[in-house]
Short mmCIF file of C-alpha atoms and ligand atoms in Angstrom, two decimals:
data_model
loop_
_atom_site.label_atom_id
_atom_site.label_comp_id
_atom_site.label_asym_id
_atom_site.label_seq_id
_atom_site.Cartn_x
_atom_site.Cartn_y
_atom_site.Cartn_z
CA MET A 224 10.90 15.21 24.83
CA ARG A 225 9.23 14.23 21.80
CA LYS A 226 10.65 12.35 18.78
CA TYR A 227 8.20 11.82 15.73
CA VAL A 228 7.82 10.56 12.06
CA ILE A 229 4.69 10.88 10.55
CA THR A 230 4.34 9.23 7.07
CA GLY A 231 1.80 8.52 4.58
CA ILE A 232 0.85 9.10 0.46
CA GLN A 233 1.75 12.04 -1.17
CA GLY A 234 -1.45 14.75 -0.73
CA CYS A 235 -2.05 13.34 3.28
CA GLY A 236 -1.68 15.81 4.54
CA LYS A 237 1.23 14.87 6.50
CA GLY A 238 3.38 18.27 6.03
CA THR A 239 0.24 20.59 7.36
CA GLN A 240 -0.39 18.21 10.24
CA ALA A 241 3.53 18.41 11.56
CA LYS A 242 3.85 22.32 11.26
CA LEU A 243 0.66 21.96 12.86
CA LEU A 244 2.13 19.65 15.74
CA SER A 245 5.27 21.22 16.26
CA GLU A 246 3.84 24.64 16.21
CA LYS A 247 1.84 23.44 19.27
CA TYR A 248 4.55 21.37 20.92
CA ASP A 249 7.36 23.28 20.29
CA LEU A 250 8.57 20.35 18.09
CA VAL A 251 11.44 21.51 15.51
CA HIS A 252 9.12 20.04 12.03
CA ILE A 253 11.75 18.51 9.50
CA SER A 254 11.09 18.41 6.08
CA VAL A 255 13.02 16.38 3.84
CA GLY A 256 11.61 17.08 1.01
CA ASP A 257 11.99 20.42 1.89
CA ILE A 258 14.98 20.62 2.38
CA PHE A 259 15.70 19.29 -0.74
CA ARG A 260 13.50 22.17 -2.17
CA TRP A 261 14.92 24.94 -1.02
CA ASN A 262 18.98 23.35 -2.78
CA VAL A 263 16.94 23.46 -5.38
CA GLN A 264 15.75 26.94 -6.07
CA HIS A 265 18.91 28.56 -4.38
CA HIS A 266 20.78 26.40 -6.75
CA THR A 267 23.58 24.65 -5.09
CA LYS A 268 26.15 21.82 -5.48
CA LEU A 269 23.05 19.00 -3.37
CA GLY A 270 20.25 20.92 -5.83
CA ALA A 271 21.99 21.01 -9.43
CA ARG A 272 22.43 16.85 -8.34
CA ILE A 273 18.56 15.53 -7.15
CA ARG A 274 17.30 18.40 -9.18
CA ARG A 275 15.76 16.52 -11.95
CA ILE A 276 15.14 13.21 -9.47
CA VAL A 277 12.88 15.55 -7.36
CA ALA A 278 10.93 17.11 -10.68
CA ARG A 279 10.52 13.75 -11.85
CA GLY A 280 8.68 12.48 -8.02
CA GLU A 281 11.79 9.33 -7.70
CA LEU A 282 13.69 9.19 -4.59
CA VAL A 283 16.96 10.54 -4.50
CA ASP A 284 19.77 8.10 -3.01
CA ASP A 285 20.08 6.95 0.45
CA GLU A 286 23.83 7.77 1.17
CA ILE A 287 22.16 12.14 0.22
CA VAL A 288 18.94 11.75 2.73
CA ALA A 289 20.87 9.86 5.30
CA ASP A 290 23.46 12.51 5.28
CA ILE A 291 21.68 15.43 5.18
CA VAL A 292 18.80 14.04 7.63
CA HIS A 293 21.58 12.78 9.48
CA LYS A 294 22.90 17.16 9.69
CA ARG A 295 19.91 18.49 10.15
CA LEU A 296 19.51 16.43 13.54
CA ALA A 297 23.35 16.80 14.77
CA ASP A 298 21.66 20.65 14.81
CA HIS A 299 20.44 19.60 18.75
CA ASP A 300 17.97 23.14 17.99
CA TRP A 301 15.44 20.74 18.73
CA ASN A 302 14.94 20.58 22.56
CA TYR A 303 11.57 19.92 22.97
CA GLY A 304 12.01 17.09 19.76
CA PHE A 305 11.23 16.82 16.30
CA ILE A 306 8.96 15.67 13.60
CA LEU A 307 10.97 14.08 10.60
CA ASP A 308 8.30 14.43 7.52
CA GLY A 309 8.88 12.40 4.11
CA PHE A 310 11.64 10.55 5.77
CA PRO A 311 11.94 7.09 5.70
CA ARG A 312 11.24 6.53 2.62
CA ASN A 313 12.31 3.30 2.26
CA PRO A 314 13.23 0.11 4.55
CA ARG A 315 17.44 1.29 4.54
CA GLN A 316 16.50 4.60 5.30
CA ALA A 317 14.78 3.50 7.86
CA GLU A 318 17.52 0.77 8.97
CA PHE A 319 20.34 3.09 9.14
CA PHE A 320 17.51 5.10 11.18
CA LEU A 321 16.86 2.91 13.71
CA GLU A 322 20.35 2.03 14.20
CA ASN A 323 21.25 5.70 15.01
CA TYR A 324 18.31 7.17 17.18
CA ASP A 325 15.35 6.16 18.70
CA ILE A 326 11.67 7.74 18.36
CA ASP A 327 8.50 7.85 20.33
CA ALA A 328 5.47 6.69 17.90
CA VAL A 329 5.67 6.20 13.62
CA ILE A 330 2.60 9.22 13.14
CA ASN A 331 0.38 7.75 9.90
CA ILE A 332 -2.13 8.90 7.67
CA GLU A 333 -4.22 6.68 5.34
CA LEU A 334 -5.66 8.45 2.45
CA PRO A 335 -6.83 6.45 -1.11
CA ASP A 336 -4.99 5.98 -3.72
CA ALA A 337 -7.93 8.46 -5.62
CA ILE A 338 -8.05 11.14 -3.01
CA VAL A 339 -4.39 11.39 -3.28
CA MET A 340 -4.12 12.33 -7.11
CA LYS A 341 -7.20 14.70 -7.17
CA ARG A 342 -5.31 16.68 -3.98
CA VAL A 343 -1.70 16.88 -5.17
CA LEU A 344 -2.84 18.11 -8.08
CA SER A 345 -4.49 21.09 -7.12
CA ARG A 346 -2.33 21.86 -4.39
CA ARG A 347 -0.43 25.28 -5.45
CA LEU A 348 2.02 27.22 -3.21
CA CYS A 349 3.32 30.51 -2.54
CA SER A 350 6.63 31.06 -4.53
CA GLN A 351 7.60 34.17 -1.53
CA CYS A 352 6.63 32.93 1.50
CA GLY A 353 6.15 29.51 1.15
CA LEU A 354 2.59 28.50 2.40
CA ASP A 355 0.11 26.22 0.79
CA TYR A 356 -3.21 26.54 -0.70
CA ASN A 357 -5.09 24.33 -2.01
CA LEU A 358 -8.09 24.35 -4.73
CA PHE A 359 -10.91 22.69 -3.13
CA PHE A 360 -10.10 22.98 0.87
CA HIS A 361 -8.19 26.53 0.63
CA ARG A 362 -8.69 28.94 -2.16
CA PRO A 363 -6.48 31.82 -2.26
CA GLU A 364 -9.10 35.48 -2.41
CA LYS A 365 -7.69 36.14 -5.14
CA GLU A 366 -6.83 33.81 -7.88
CA ASP A 367 -3.14 32.42 -8.05
CA THR A 368 -1.88 35.16 -4.75
CA CYS A 369 -0.46 34.65 -1.42
CA ASP A 370 -3.62 36.05 1.14
CA VAL A 371 -0.42 37.06 3.22
CA CYS A 372 2.11 38.53 0.97
CA GLY A 373 1.22 38.48 -2.95
CA GLY A 374 3.21 36.17 -3.67
CA GLN A 375 2.15 34.27 -6.64
CA LEU A 376 1.15 31.25 -6.71
CA ILE A 377 3.46 28.02 -8.39
CA ALA A 378 2.92 24.56 -8.67
CA ARG A 379 5.31 22.07 -7.46
CA ALA A 380 7.67 21.06 -10.51
CA ASP A 381 6.63 17.20 -9.12
CA ASP A 382 2.86 17.60 -8.87
CA ASN A 383 1.54 16.52 -12.19
CA GLU A 384 0.09 13.31 -13.06
CA ASP A 385 3.23 11.31 -14.25
CA ALA A 386 5.24 11.80 -10.96
CA VAL A 387 2.19 11.72 -9.14
CA LYS A 388 2.29 8.14 -10.84
CA ALA A 389 5.72 7.09 -9.76
CA ARG A 390 5.52 9.09 -5.80
CA ILE A 391 2.08 7.29 -6.15
CA ALA A 392 3.96 3.54 -6.97
CA ASP A 393 7.03 4.80 -5.01
CA PHE A 394 5.28 4.87 -1.87
CA HIS A 395 3.37 1.10 -1.58
CA ALA A 396 6.32 -0.46 -3.51
CA LYS A 397 8.75 0.46 -0.65
CA THR A 398 7.37 3.22 2.41
CA GLN A 399 4.93 1.01 2.97
CA PRO A 400 7.51 -2.19 4.09
CA VAL A 401 8.75 1.00 6.50
CA LEU A 402 6.01 0.62 8.54
CA ASP A 403 5.96 -2.78 8.95
CA ILE A 404 9.36 -2.16 10.04
CA PHE A 405 8.04 0.10 12.71
CA ALA A 406 5.24 -1.78 13.04
CA ARG A 407 7.07 -4.91 14.61
CA LYS A 408 8.26 -2.76 17.19
CA GLU A 409 4.70 -1.37 18.19
CA LEU A 410 5.54 2.59 17.20
CA ILE A 411 2.44 2.96 14.63
CA VAL A 412 -0.09 5.24 15.50
CA THR A 413 -2.75 4.90 12.25
CA VAL A 414 -5.47 7.73 11.72
CA ASP A 415 -7.13 8.97 9.16
CA GLY A 416 -6.30 11.60 6.14
CA ASN A 417 -9.77 11.66 4.66
CA GLN A 418 -11.13 14.19 7.37
CA ASP A 419 -11.06 18.65 7.47
CA VAL A 420 -7.68 19.31 9.01
CA GLY A 421 -8.99 19.60 11.75
CA LEU A 422 -10.07 16.55 12.79
CA VAL A 423 -7.14 14.35 11.73
CA GLN A 424 -5.01 16.96 14.06
CA ALA A 425 -6.88 16.20 17.20
CA GLU A 426 -7.41 12.20 16.50
CA LEU A 427 -3.45 12.71 15.83
CA ARG A 428 -3.19 13.88 19.36
CA PHE A 429 -5.26 11.80 20.90
CA LYS A 430 -3.78 9.18 19.25
CA LEU A 431 -0.59 9.91 20.59
CA ASN A 432 -1.71 10.59 24.40
CA LEU A 433 -0.96 14.58 24.09
CA VAL A 434 -5.01 15.28 25.35
P1 LIG B 218 8.21 15.33 -0.12
O1 LIG B 218 8.51 16.68 -0.44
O2 LIG B 218 8.31 14.60 1.35
O3 LIG B 218 6.47 14.94 -1.48
O4 LIG B 218 9.70 14.92 -0.88
C1 LIG B 218 9.74 16.05 -2.44
C2 LIG B 218 10.34 14.56 -3.33
O5 LIG B 218 11.55 14.95 -2.05
C3 LIG B 218 10.71 13.14 -2.79
O6 LIG B 218 9.30 12.67 -4.00
C4 LIG B 218 12.04 13.16 -3.32
O7 LIG B 218 12.58 12.98 -4.89
C5 LIG B 218 12.89 13.43 -2.70
N1 LIG B 218 12.68 12.69 -1.27
C6 LIG B 218 11.86 13.77 0.09
N2 LIG B 218 12.81 13.12 0.46
C7 LIG B 218 12.27 11.75 0.63
C8 LIG B 218 13.56 10.07 0.81
N3 LIG B 218 13.35 9.83 2.31
N4 LIG B 218 14.07 9.57 0.16
C9 LIG B 218 14.48 10.14 -1.01
N5 LIG B 218 13.80 11.02 -1.83
C10 LIG B 218 13.30 11.59 -0.94
#
């Protein structure tokens, strides 16, 4: 059983890395952002409560987030383990988490702020199948069209300049202190996010003693 948290500034590639790691080791990839986006797209009651907050790039209330994570982990469909992506995002969430669960490591992907904006603004998502694209690293063959299902590519509502600035500020003010909490427990594994996707994955598997 492997239980990980993956963290890092927006656009550092944590979703991509979590996906690769979860596919290889049969882990359940739990992305709090994806759960929120699903709720917004499907017009659920929760979606209505959080839609504006998410679009502005602000953090959703800790109570809502803790409840989502708690319910998702209570499904117990993670026989081989899980990777929590996008949580905890502030010290209060980290404390709630550590009181209730234990983990093996926190994967921290580092990326300089200067690169974040460029990466995030070039991010696209298939509106049908959800596949990720990046206009620099992973361009679709036909403009604005998914290579796999032909769906239309769109930008996330919160991938605009103002929202990205808000998320960068939040990351430094609120998420960075979370790393200090985990560092005290010697749980952190730091990898350089400013390299090829495959190299980031190789570095993190090596540092997690998976190879
Ligand atoms: P992400 O996909 O991780 O970038 O998350 C997208 C958005 O969902 C964030 O900008 C927040 O509005 C919300 N969100 C995701 N995870 C959290 C969290 N742990 N705490 C509060 N808000 C969150």
